[in-house]
Amino acid sequence: MTIRTKEQLNDFVKETVAHCPVTDIHTHLFAESFGDLLLWGIDELLTYHYLIAETMRFRPDLPYEQFWSMTKQEQADLIWQTLFIEHSPYSEACRGVVTVLNRLGFDLSKRDLNEYRAYFRSVTAEEHINRIMELAKVKTVVMTNDPFDDYERAQWDRGIRQDSRFQAALRIDPLLNLWDTSWSKLKDQGYNVTEDLNEQTLAEIRRFLKDWIKRMDPLYMAVSLPSDFAYPEASVRGTIIDECIIPVTREAGIPFAMMIGVKRKVNPALRDAGDSVGKSDIGAVERIVSRYPDNKFLVTMLSRENQHELAVTARKNRNLLVFGCWWFLNNPSLIEEITRMRLELLGGSVIPQHSDCRILDQLLYKWDHSRTIIAKVLCDKYGDLFDAGWRLEEDEIRRDVEDLSGGTFWKFLGRPDPALS
Ligand code: FIX
Ligand code: ZN
């Protein structure tokens, strides 16, 4: 049906974006079969590392070690008291908790953590996964799977029960960022490597990667990279990228996902909350994607300053797909600015958002909040077309929104969307 008025247009876009099932291409969530790796519930929500960082700002006299020595429930109580009772929870991460509690139907006027806790104790993980994915309208999530993590490796060794809603991504940070300690972990897994990157070691790294690709069937191979990431580079990282990552991902037909711009452990006492951001050199991205036109690259960058040049670089290289507003960019003001700019430069050949959820329940807020902004930007873009005399069919809008919600990702991978089969 053709859309005839601006009002009709806005209503239809908002409705379509709000209800379109999404593929969430980067999360830290796990299927139930991974046991304790799947985090959910109020105490996990409150002890999200974003909220730990915010709490510590209001508790200058609390020694970090004292916080870490508390039980999870004590930490959650302190965070609740600090960020939700003594202050209003309008930071994005705090607002997220409020959205989740609201979407789960809790009475927010009571502000009673124990009542929320009782609910989470009363449901099983399986029930909760079904409920959250349905409410969030997320059909597929991509996990972050780390073959260097002993607990996770043990789950793969036991044999994972498949749940096609949870797809794998092979994460290899230690290989590229911490070779001086990770080479011995490869050795422990039976690969004949030395710290020196000789021909045999490089061949064994390739064997390690291929073995894990066979085992996990990942949608892509991923790494987070520091803000001073350089390419090409005569370094351990540069050598492993050229000699192992590039040929193995090309042969497997999977993209190499680079998440660039993190400064790890600027405050180690904050643990996971202690990482920061730095501006990166877009030249490194330009050089790697143009040097390997037969490889596919998914790229997200952490600093606001890199966003425009990243979108321009994607215009020049069709093997580069830009994704998400990562971490410190996942705030309404920045999502709106970045999404607007990307749609203006790239049309629908972009993945506007991923959630980065670490706790299952967060799917509710991360996607609710992002959908509202994506819909707002799309209303403006379609509205401009409308003013210029272009009349849209409902089906065309539906198609575009499906692409932005995951269709573009699956086409880039060259794989069918498992949720559609
Ligand atoms: O490296 C990553 O994948 C980051 O997204 C996380 O490790 C980070 O701690 C995070 O949770 C960001 O949202
Ligand atoms: Zn992440």
Coordinates of C-alpha atoms and ligand atoms in Angstrom, one line a residue:
M1 CA 0.0 0.0 0.0
T2 CA 1.3 3.5 -0.9
I3 CA 1.8 5.9 2.0
R4 CA -0.1 9.1 1.3
T5 CA 0.6 11.4 4.3
K6 CA 3.5 12.3 6.5
E7 CA 1.5 11.2 9.6
Q8 CA 0.8 7.8 8.0
L9 CA 4.5 7.6 7.2
N10 CA 5.7 8.4 10.7
D11 CA 3.3 6.0 12.3
F12 CA 4.2 3.2 9.9
V13 CA 7.9 3.6 10.3
K14 CA 7.7 3.7 14.1
E15 CA 5.5 0.6 14.2
T16 CA 7.7 -1.3 11.8
V17 CA 11.0 -0.5 13.5
A18 CA 9.4 -1.3 16.9
H19 CA 8.3 -4.8 15.8
C20 CA 10.9 -6.0 13.3
P21 CA 12.8 -9.0 14.8
V22 CA 16.5 -8.2 15.0
T23 CA 19.8 -10.1 14.6
D24 CA 22.0 -8.8 17.4
I25 CA 25.5 -9.1 15.8
H26 CA 27.7 -8.6 18.9
T27 CA 26.8 -9.6 22.4
H28 CA 28.5 -11.2 25.4
L29 CA 25.4 -13.4 25.9
F30 CA 25.4 -17.2 25.9
A31 CA 23.0 -20.0 25.2
E32 CA 21.7 -21.9 28.2
S33 CA 24.0 -24.9 27.5
F34 CA 27.0 -22.7 28.4
G35 CA 26.0 -22.8 32.0
D36 CA 27.2 -20.1 34.3
L37 CA 28.4 -18.0 31.3
L38 CA 24.8 -16.9 30.7
L39 CA 24.1 -14.0 33.1
W40 CA 20.6 -12.8 33.9
G41 CA 18.6 -11.3 36.8
I42 CA 18.6 -8.1 38.9
D43 CA 21.9 -8.6 40.7
E44 CA 23.7 -9.1 37.4
L45 CA 21.9 -6.1 35.9
L46 CA 23.0 -3.9 38.7
T47 CA 26.6 -5.1 38.8
Y48 CA 27.1 -4.4 35.1
H49 CA 30.5 -2.8 34.8
Y50 CA 29.1 0.4 33.4
L51 CA 27.2 0.9 36.7
I52 CA 30.2 -0.1 38.8
A53 CA 32.2 2.8 37.2
E54 CA 29.3 5.2 37.9
T55 CA 28.9 4.1 41.5
M56 CA 32.6 4.5 42.3
R57 CA 32.4 8.2 41.2
F58 CA 29.9 8.8 44.0
R59 CA 31.8 6.8 46.6
P60 CA 35.3 8.3 46.6
D61 CA 36.0 6.9 50.1
L62 CA 35.2 3.3 49.3
P63 CA 38.4 1.4 48.5
Y64 CA 38.2 -0.6 45.3
E65 CA 39.3 -3.8 47.0
Q66 CA 36.5 -3.4 49.6
F67 CA 34.0 -3.3 46.8
W68 CA 35.4 -6.4 45.1
S69 CA 35.4 -8.3 48.4
M70 CA 31.6 -7.9 48.7
T71 CA 29.2 -10.6 47.6
K72 CA 27.4 -9.9 44.3
Q73 CA 24.2 -9.1 46.2
E74 CA 26.0 -6.7 48.5
Q75 CA 27.5 -5.0 45.5
A76 CA 24.1 -4.8 43.8
D77 CA 22.6 -3.3 47.0
L78 CA 25.3 -0.6 47.2
I79 CA 24.8 0.3 43.5
W80 CA 21.1 0.4 43.9
Q81 CA 21.3 2.7 46.9
T82 CA 23.9 4.9 45.3
L83 CA 22.6 5.3 41.8
F84 CA 18.9 4.8 42.1
I85 CA 18.0 5.9 45.6
E86 CA 20.5 8.7 46.5
H87 CA 20.5 10.0 42.9
S88 CA 18.1 9.9 39.9
P89 CA 19.0 7.2 37.4
Y90 CA 19.2 9.2 34.2
S91 CA 22.5 8.1 32.9
E92 CA 22.0 5.7 30.0
A93 CA 23.1 2.6 31.9
C94 CA 20.9 3.4 34.9
R95 CA 17.9 4.3 32.7
G96 CA 18.5 0.9 31.1
V97 CA 17.8 -0.9 34.4
V98 CA 14.6 1.1 34.8
T99 CA 13.4 0.2 31.3
V100 CA 14.1 -3.5 32.0
L101 CA 12.2 -3.5 35.3
N102 CA 9.3 -1.6 33.7
R103 CA 9.2 -4.0 30.7
L104 CA 9.1 -6.9 33.0
G105 CA 6.1 -5.4 34.7
F106 CA 7.6 -4.6 38.1
D107 CA 6.1 -2.0 40.5
L108 CA 8.7 0.8 40.2
S109 CA 7.1 2.9 42.9
K110 CA 8.2 0.4 45.6
R111 CA 11.9 0.4 44.6
D112 CA 12.1 -2.9 46.4
L113 CA 15.0 -5.0 45.2
N114 CA 14.0 -8.1 47.1
E115 CA 10.7 -8.2 45.3
Y116 CA 12.5 -8.1 42.0
R117 CA 14.9 -10.8 43.3
A118 CA 12.0 -13.1 44.2
Y119 CA 10.7 -13.0 40.6
F120 CA 14.1 -14.0 39.2
R121 CA 14.3 -16.9 41.6
S122 CA 11.0 -18.1 40.5
V123 CA 11.8 -18.6 36.8
T124 CA 14.1 -20.9 35.0
A125 CA 16.8 -19.8 32.6
E126 CA 15.0 -21.4 29.7
E127 CA 11.7 -19.6 30.5
H128 CA 13.6 -16.3 31.0
I129 CA 15.5 -16.6 27.7
N130 CA 12.2 -17.2 25.8
R131 CA 10.5 -14.3 27.6
I132 CA 13.2 -11.8 27.1
M133 CA 13.9 -12.7 23.4
E134 CA 10.2 -12.5 22.7
L135 CA 9.7 -9.2 24.5
A136 CA 12.8 -7.6 23.0
K137 CA 11.9 -9.0 19.5
V138 CA 15.5 -10.3 19.1
K139 CA 15.5 -13.4 17.0
T140 CA 19.2 -14.2 16.9
V141 CA 22.1 -13.1 19.1
V142 CA 25.8 -13.5 18.2
M143 CA 27.8 -14.6 21.2
T144 CA 31.5 -13.8 21.9
N145 CA 33.3 -17.2 22.1
D146 CA 36.7 -17.3 23.6
P147 CA 38.8 -20.5 23.0
F148 CA 41.4 -19.1 25.5
D149 CA 38.8 -19.2 28.3
D150 CA 39.2 -22.5 30.3
Y151 CA 35.6 -22.6 31.5
E152 CA 34.2 -21.9 28.1
R153 CA 36.5 -24.4 26.4
A154 CA 35.3 -27.0 28.8
Q155 CA 31.7 -26.4 27.7
W156 CA 32.7 -26.8 24.0
D157 CA 34.6 -30.0 25.0
R158 CA 31.5 -31.4 26.7
G159 CA 29.6 -30.8 23.5
I160 CA 27.3 -27.9 23.3
R161 CA 23.5 -28.4 22.8
Q162 CA 22.7 -26.3 19.8
D163 CA 20.2 -23.4 20.0
S164 CA 20.1 -21.7 16.7
R165 CA 19.0 -18.4 18.3
F166 CA 22.6 -18.2 19.7
Q167 CA 25.3 -18.1 17.0
A168 CA 29.0 -18.2 17.6
A169 CA 31.7 -15.6 16.9
L170 CA 35.3 -16.7 17.4
R171 CA 37.1 -14.1 19.5
I172 CA 40.8 -14.1 19.4
D173 CA 42.0 -11.1 21.5
P174 CA 44.8 -13.0 23.3
L175 CA 46.3 -14.2 20.0
L176 CA 46.7 -10.7 18.6
N177 CA 47.1 -8.6 21.8
L178 CA 48.9 -10.8 24.3
W179 CA 51.0 -13.2 22.3
D180 CA 53.8 -13.2 25.0
T181 CA 51.4 -15.1 27.4
S182 CA 49.0 -16.8 25.0
W183 CA 51.5 -18.8 23.0
S184 CA 51.9 -21.2 25.9
K185 CA 48.1 -21.6 26.2
L186 CA 48.1 -22.7 22.5
K187 CA 50.9 -25.1 23.4
D188 CA 48.7 -26.5 26.3
Q189 CA 46.0 -27.1 23.8
G190 CA 48.3 -29.3 21.8
Y191 CA 49.7 -26.9 19.2
N192 CA 53.4 -27.0 18.5
V193 CA 54.2 -23.3 18.9
T194 CA 57.1 -21.3 20.2
E195 CA 57.1 -17.7 21.2
D196 CA 59.1 -17.0 18.1
L197 CA 56.9 -16.7 15.1
N198 CA 58.7 -19.1 12.8
E199 CA 57.0 -20.9 9.9
Q200 CA 56.0 -23.9 12.0
T201 CA 54.4 -21.7 14.7
L202 CA 52.5 -19.7 12.1
A203 CA 51.2 -23.0 10.5
E204 CA 50.2 -24.2 14.0
I205 CA 48.3 -20.9 14.7
R206 CA 46.5 -21.4 11.4
R207 CA 45.7 -25.0 12.4
F208 CA 44.4 -23.7 15.8
L209 CA 42.1 -21.2 14.1
K210 CA 40.8 -23.7 11.6
D211 CA 40.1 -26.3 14.3
W212 CA 38.0 -23.7 16.3
I213 CA 36.2 -22.6 13.1
K214 CA 35.2 -26.2 12.5
R215 CA 34.1 -26.6 16.1
M216 CA 32.2 -23.4 16.6
D217 CA 31.0 -22.7 13.1
P218 CA 31.4 -18.9 13.9
L219 CA 29.7 -16.2 11.8
Y220 CA 32.9 -14.2 12.0
M221 CA 36.3 -14.0 13.7
A222 CA 36.7 -11.0 16.0
V223 CA 39.2 -9.0 17.9
S224 CA 39.2 -5.8 19.9
L225 CA 42.2 -3.6 19.1
P226 CA 43.9 -0.7 20.9
S227 CA 43.5 2.9 19.8
D228 CA 47.1 2.8 18.6
F229 CA 46.4 -0.1 16.2
A230 CA 48.7 0.2 13.2
Y231 CA 48.6 -1.6 9.9
P232 CA 50.7 -2.8 8.2
E233 CA 53.1 -3.3 11.1
A234 CA 56.3 -5.2 11.6
S235 CA 55.1 -6.7 14.9
V236 CA 53.7 -9.9 16.3
R237 CA 50.2 -8.7 15.7
G238 CA 50.9 -7.5 12.1
T239 CA 52.5 -10.9 11.3
I240 CA 49.7 -13.0 12.7
I241 CA 47.1 -10.9 10.9
D242 CA 48.9 -11.2 7.5
E243 CA 50.0 -14.8 7.8
C244 CA 47.2 -16.4 9.8
I245 CA 44.0 -14.3 10.2
I246 CA 43.7 -13.1 6.6
P247 CA 44.3 -16.5 4.9
V248 CA 42.2 -18.5 7.3
T249 CA 39.2 -16.2 7.3
R250 CA 39.3 -15.9 3.5
E251 CA 39.4 -19.7 3.1
A252 CA 36.6 -20.1 5.6
G253 CA 34.6 -17.3 3.9
I254 CA 34.0 -15.5 7.2
P255 CA 34.6 -11.8 7.9
F256 CA 37.3 -10.5 10.2
A257 CA 35.6 -8.2 12.7
M258 CA 37.8 -5.5 14.1
M259 CA 36.6 -3.4 17.1
I260 CA 39.1 -0.6 17.2
G261 CA 39.9 2.1 19.7
V262 CA 40.0 0.6 23.2
K263 CA 42.5 1.5 25.9
R264 CA 42.5 -1.4 28.2
K265 CA 43.0 -1.1 32.0
V266 CA 43.5 2.7 32.3
N267 CA 42.3 2.1 35.8
P268 CA 43.1 -1.6 36.6
A269 CA 41.4 -1.3 40.1
L270 CA 38.1 -1.0 38.3
R271 CA 38.7 -4.4 36.5
D272 CA 36.2 -4.7 33.6
A273 CA 35.0 -1.2 34.2
G274 CA 38.6 0.2 33.9
D275 CA 38.9 0.3 30.1
S276 CA 38.8 3.6 28.1
V277 CA 38.8 5.0 24.6
G278 CA 41.3 6.6 22.3
K279 CA 41.2 8.0 18.7
S280 CA 42.6 5.6 16.1
D281 CA 44.2 5.9 12.7
I282 CA 41.6 5.3 10.0
G283 CA 44.6 4.7 7.7
A284 CA 45.1 1.3 9.3
V285 CA 41.5 0.3 8.3
E286 CA 41.9 1.8 4.8
R287 CA 45.1 -0.1 4.2
I288 CA 44.0 -3.5 5.5
V289 CA 40.6 -3.6 3.7
S290 CA 42.1 -2.4 0.4
R291 CA 45.0 -4.7 0.5
Y292 CA 42.7 -7.7 0.9
P293 CA 39.7 -7.1 -1.4
D294 CA 38.7 -10.8 -1.3
N295 CA 38.4 -10.7 2.5
K296 CA 35.4 -9.4 4.3
F297 CA 35.7 -7.0 7.2
L298 CA 33.2 -5.9 9.9
V299 CA 34.5 -2.8 11.6
T300 CA 33.3 -0.7 14.5
M301 CA 35.4 2.1 16.1
L302 CA 35.1 3.3 19.7
S303 CA 35.8 7.0 19.4
R304 CA 33.3 9.5 18.2
E305 CA 36.0 11.2 16.2
N306 CA 36.6 8.2 14.0
Q307 CA 32.9 7.7 12.9
H308 CA 32.8 10.0 9.9
E309 CA 36.0 8.8 8.3
L310 CA 35.0 5.2 8.9
A311 CA 31.7 5.7 7.0
V312 CA 33.7 7.3 4.1
T313 CA 36.1 4.4 4.1
A314 CA 33.2 2.0 3.8
R315 CA 32.0 4.0 0.7
K316 CA 35.3 3.1 -1.0
N317 CA 35.5 -0.5 0.0
R318 CA 32.6 -2.8 -0.4
N319 CA 34.3 -5.5 1.6
L320 CA 33.9 -3.4 4.7
L321 CA 30.7 -3.4 6.6
V322 CA 30.4 -0.8 9.5
F323 CA 28.5 -1.9 12.5
G324 CA 27.1 -0.6 15.8
C325 CA 27.6 2.2 18.2
W326 CA 30.0 0.5 20.5
W327 CA 30.2 0.9 24.3
F328 CA 30.8 4.6 25.2
L329 CA 29.0 5.5 22.0
N330 CA 25.9 3.6 23.0
N331 CA 24.1 6.7 24.3
P332 CA 21.1 8.3 22.7
S333 CA 22.7 11.5 21.6
L334 CA 25.6 9.8 20.0
I335 CA 23.5 6.9 18.4
E336 CA 21.3 9.5 16.8
E337 CA 24.2 11.6 15.4
I338 CA 26.1 8.5 14.2
T339 CA 23.1 6.7 12.7
R340 CA 21.9 9.9 10.9
M341 CA 25.4 10.4 9.4
R342 CA 25.8 6.7 8.4
L343 CA 22.4 6.5 6.7
E344 CA 23.2 9.7 4.8
L345 CA 26.5 8.3 3.6
L346 CA 25.8 4.6 3.3
G347 CA 22.0 4.2 2.9
G348 CA 21.1 0.8 4.2
S349 CA 24.5 -0.8 3.6
V350 CA 25.3 -0.6 7.3
I351 CA 24.4 -2.3 10.6
P352 CA 23.2 0.6 12.7
Q353 CA 23.4 -1.2 16.0
H354 CA 24.4 -4.1 18.1
S355 CA 23.7 -4.4 21.8
D356 CA 26.9 -5.6 23.4
C357 CA 24.7 -7.1 26.1
R358 CA 26.4 -8.9 28.9
I359 CA 23.2 -9.7 30.8
L360 CA 20.3 -11.2 29.0
D361 CA 17.7 -8.8 30.4
Q362 CA 19.6 -5.9 28.9
L363 CA 18.3 -6.9 25.4
L364 CA 15.1 -5.2 26.5
Y365 CA 16.6 -1.8 27.1
K366 CA 19.4 -1.7 24.6
W367 CA 17.0 -2.6 21.7
D368 CA 14.1 -0.5 23.0
H369 CA 16.3 2.6 23.3
S370 CA 18.0 2.0 19.9
R371 CA 14.9 1.3 18.0
T372 CA 13.3 4.6 19.1
I373 CA 16.3 6.5 17.7
I374 CA 16.6 4.5 14.5
A375 CA 12.9 5.1 13.9
K376 CA 13.3 8.8 14.5
V377 CA 16.2 9.1 12.0
L378 CA 14.3 7.0 9.4
C379 CA 11.2 9.1 9.8
D380 CA 13.3 12.2 9.0
K381 CA 15.0 10.5 6.0
Y382 CA 11.8 9.2 4.5
G383 CA 10.1 12.5 5.4
D384 CA 12.7 14.3 3.2
L385 CA 12.0 11.9 0.4
F386 CA 8.3 12.6 0.9
D387 CA 8.8 16.3 0.7
A388 CA 10.7 15.8 -2.6
G389 CA 7.7 14.0 -4.1
W390 CA 8.9 10.3 -3.6
R391 CA 6.0 8.1 -2.5
L392 CA 6.9 4.9 -0.6
E393 CA 5.1 1.6 -0.4
E394 CA 4.7 0.0 3.0
D395 CA 6.5 -3.1 1.6
E396 CA 9.5 -0.9 0.7
I397 CA 9.8 0.4 4.2
R398 CA 9.4 -3.1 5.7
R399 CA 12.2 -4.3 3.4
D400 CA 14.5 -1.4 4.4
V401 CA 13.9 -2.0 8.1
E402 CA 14.5 -5.7 7.8
D403 CA 17.8 -5.0 6.1
L404 CA 18.8 -2.6 8.9
S405 CA 17.7 -5.1 11.5
G406 CA 20.0 -7.9 10.3
G407 CA 19.2 -8.5 6.6
T408 CA 22.3 -6.6 5.5
F409 CA 24.4 -8.6 7.9
W410 CA 23.3 -12.0 6.6
K411 CA 23.7 -10.9 3.0
F412 CA 27.2 -9.7 3.7
L413 CA 28.0 -13.1 5.3
G414 CA 26.4 -14.9 2.3
R415 CA 24.5 -17.1 4.7
P416 CA 20.8 -17.6 5.2
D417 CA 19.3 -16.1 8.3
P418 CA 18.7 -19.2 10.5
A419 CA 15.6 -17.6 12.0
L420 CA 14.0 -17.6 8.6
S421 CA 14.7 -21.3 7.8
Ligands
FIX1 O1 35.7 -6.0 23.8 C1 34.4 -5.9 23.8 O2 33.7 -6.7 23.1 C2 33.7 -4.9 24.6 O3 32.5 -4.7 24.1 C3 33.5 -5.4 26.0 O4 34.5 -6.2 26.4 C4 33.3 -4.2 27.0 O5 33.7 -4.5 28.3 C5 31.8 -4.0 27.0 O6 31.1 -4.6 27.7 C6 31.3 -3.0 26.2 O7 30.1 -2.8 26.1
ZN2 ZN 31.7 -6.4 23.3

